[in-house]
Amino acid sequence: MTFLSLALIAAVALAGPLLALPVRWRLPVVLGELLAGIVIGRTGLSLVDPGDPTFSLLANMGFALMMFVAGSHVPLRDPQIRSALGKGFRQAIAAAIAAAVIGTGMGWAFGTGHAPLYVVLLASSSAALVLPIVDSLRLGGPSVVAMTAQVAIADIACIVALPLAVDPPHAGRAALGALAVAACAAVLFFVLRSAERSGTRQRVHQLSEDRKFALELRIQLSLLFALAGVATFGHVSVMLAGFSFGLVVAAVGEPRRLARQLFAVSDGFLGPIFIVWLGASLNLRDLAGHPDMIALGLSLGTGTVLLHSGLRALGLPLPLGVLSAAQLGVPVAAASIGTQLHVLLPGEDAALLLGALVTIAAAAMAGSRAAKSFAQPVPAGHGKH
């Protein structure tokens, strides 16, 4: 990998913000970045090599950091979330039961042998997509809070289950690796909480701000990459390491200055590299040559939307149910892990992402509908300085 190829990747990644620019479309930035990767990768012009070790390392760093940011955005310290956990848990369990039935049927119908993977995908929700939509549309109320809790629970459970579902023959090894990552994350929680309560973190923050050392960012990245190293050694995805550490930081409390720094590193550099790498890794020509995989992708996306819409029976309004179906991290991780392990059928990785795009399109429309009923008024004086 050269500086010229890195410049190309950074330049084409600008397609993400450009495509997301029209506010009425409500499209996620990653959509344009993914399409840009497809254009310059194996499907399109072959201008970059996704198998390049440097490109792959940067992409994995970006993946871990993206999942860390997603985990840190889960509002674990919000009292409303805690009170809504019961209802959100029931909704997540109902979605999981329905996913088990539909996913098993899809695995049998398409004959891929990957029914456990489809179950996880159908049950999953993406906090990284849903929470920003909720914030940007200023959605609020008991139903929105319960839906947010459901999304957080589903995201956590499916991220843990994904490595076991992608490669069932090595599920035991993956389970041990996941336990190791969880144990390390638990230790980090107690260490960071102790530093917060003793005032050590505040003193480090003040020193860093006064001397421009960026100590908090350096420490957080060191811990994140160390946890990713544990995950790699344990044969599980760095996704689990990133999301686990993000939850730890969310539980302890993340300083706003650090959040802005991490946002810059993730969304401004490493995150786009990962999404472009993922798009470049896909070979949609395989998808074109396997119409059954196109049908699989459409079935996964449509099934996920219908499944989450069915939560209306538990009192979740239809627009919020469709919004909760939005997927990104889990399908992206499934395609990435499956490609690296060579366990997916030709075109199946693209089918997983096609299903995710269906849910994103549905969630964008549902967000507009939800805003009509659940948008909160702007507080008086908001935006004034």
C-alpha angles and dihedrals in degrees: 000000000000135000089255092057090046089051089050091051092049091048097049090045086069085077086080097065092037093055091044093048097095101081094203091062093057091201120165117246092236091067093069092042091052092049090048090054090051091053096051097034139067095309096049134019099343091225093146133040112227088194092064107120094224093048091048093049093050089047093052090048088053092048092052091047093047091053090045091055090046091052093047089055093060102107097229093154094052109110090211091058091051092051091049096048093097094056092040090051092052091050092049092049091050090050091049093051092050090045091054091056097043095040092051090050092050092049089053094043096051095036095221097129089229100110093131089057092050091050091055092046094049092049096045130101129187117236088184089064104030100047095054090049091051091049096045093049092042091232115180146157135090094293092052092048091050091048090050090052090049092051092049093049093047092046093052095045095047094047089055093045097045099080089051093049098046095055109021095172088064096037092120092055091046091049091054090048091050091050090051091052091047091049092050090047090052091052090049090052093057092043094050093043090052090050090050095049095045092052093243093122092051092050091050089048092052093047091048093049094046096046098032092236098140087216096160092054092047092049094046093049091048091052092045094051091044090054089046087053090054089050092050091048089050092050095244129121122274083232089079092049093050096046093044093052090046090056090050091053091045090053094048095039128257120234112238092233091055091046090056092048093050091046089055094049094043105037095029101048127350098037095056090046090057094048092047089047090051092051091046090051093057121090106203089181085076088054091050089051093050111053089177088067091053087053090048093053093048090047092051093049096044092043092052092051093047092045094053091042087059089066084083084088087067093051100269109137113243098245090052091047091054090045090054089057092069110124135188119126098050097046090043090050092046091053092045096046094041091051093049092048093042091228099125126088120246108287094008094110090056090046090057091053092045088058090051091052090054090055092046091053091048092047092051090056093042091052091059090050093046092052090063092061107023107032111123121223117259109256116250111269093018111159094016119123 
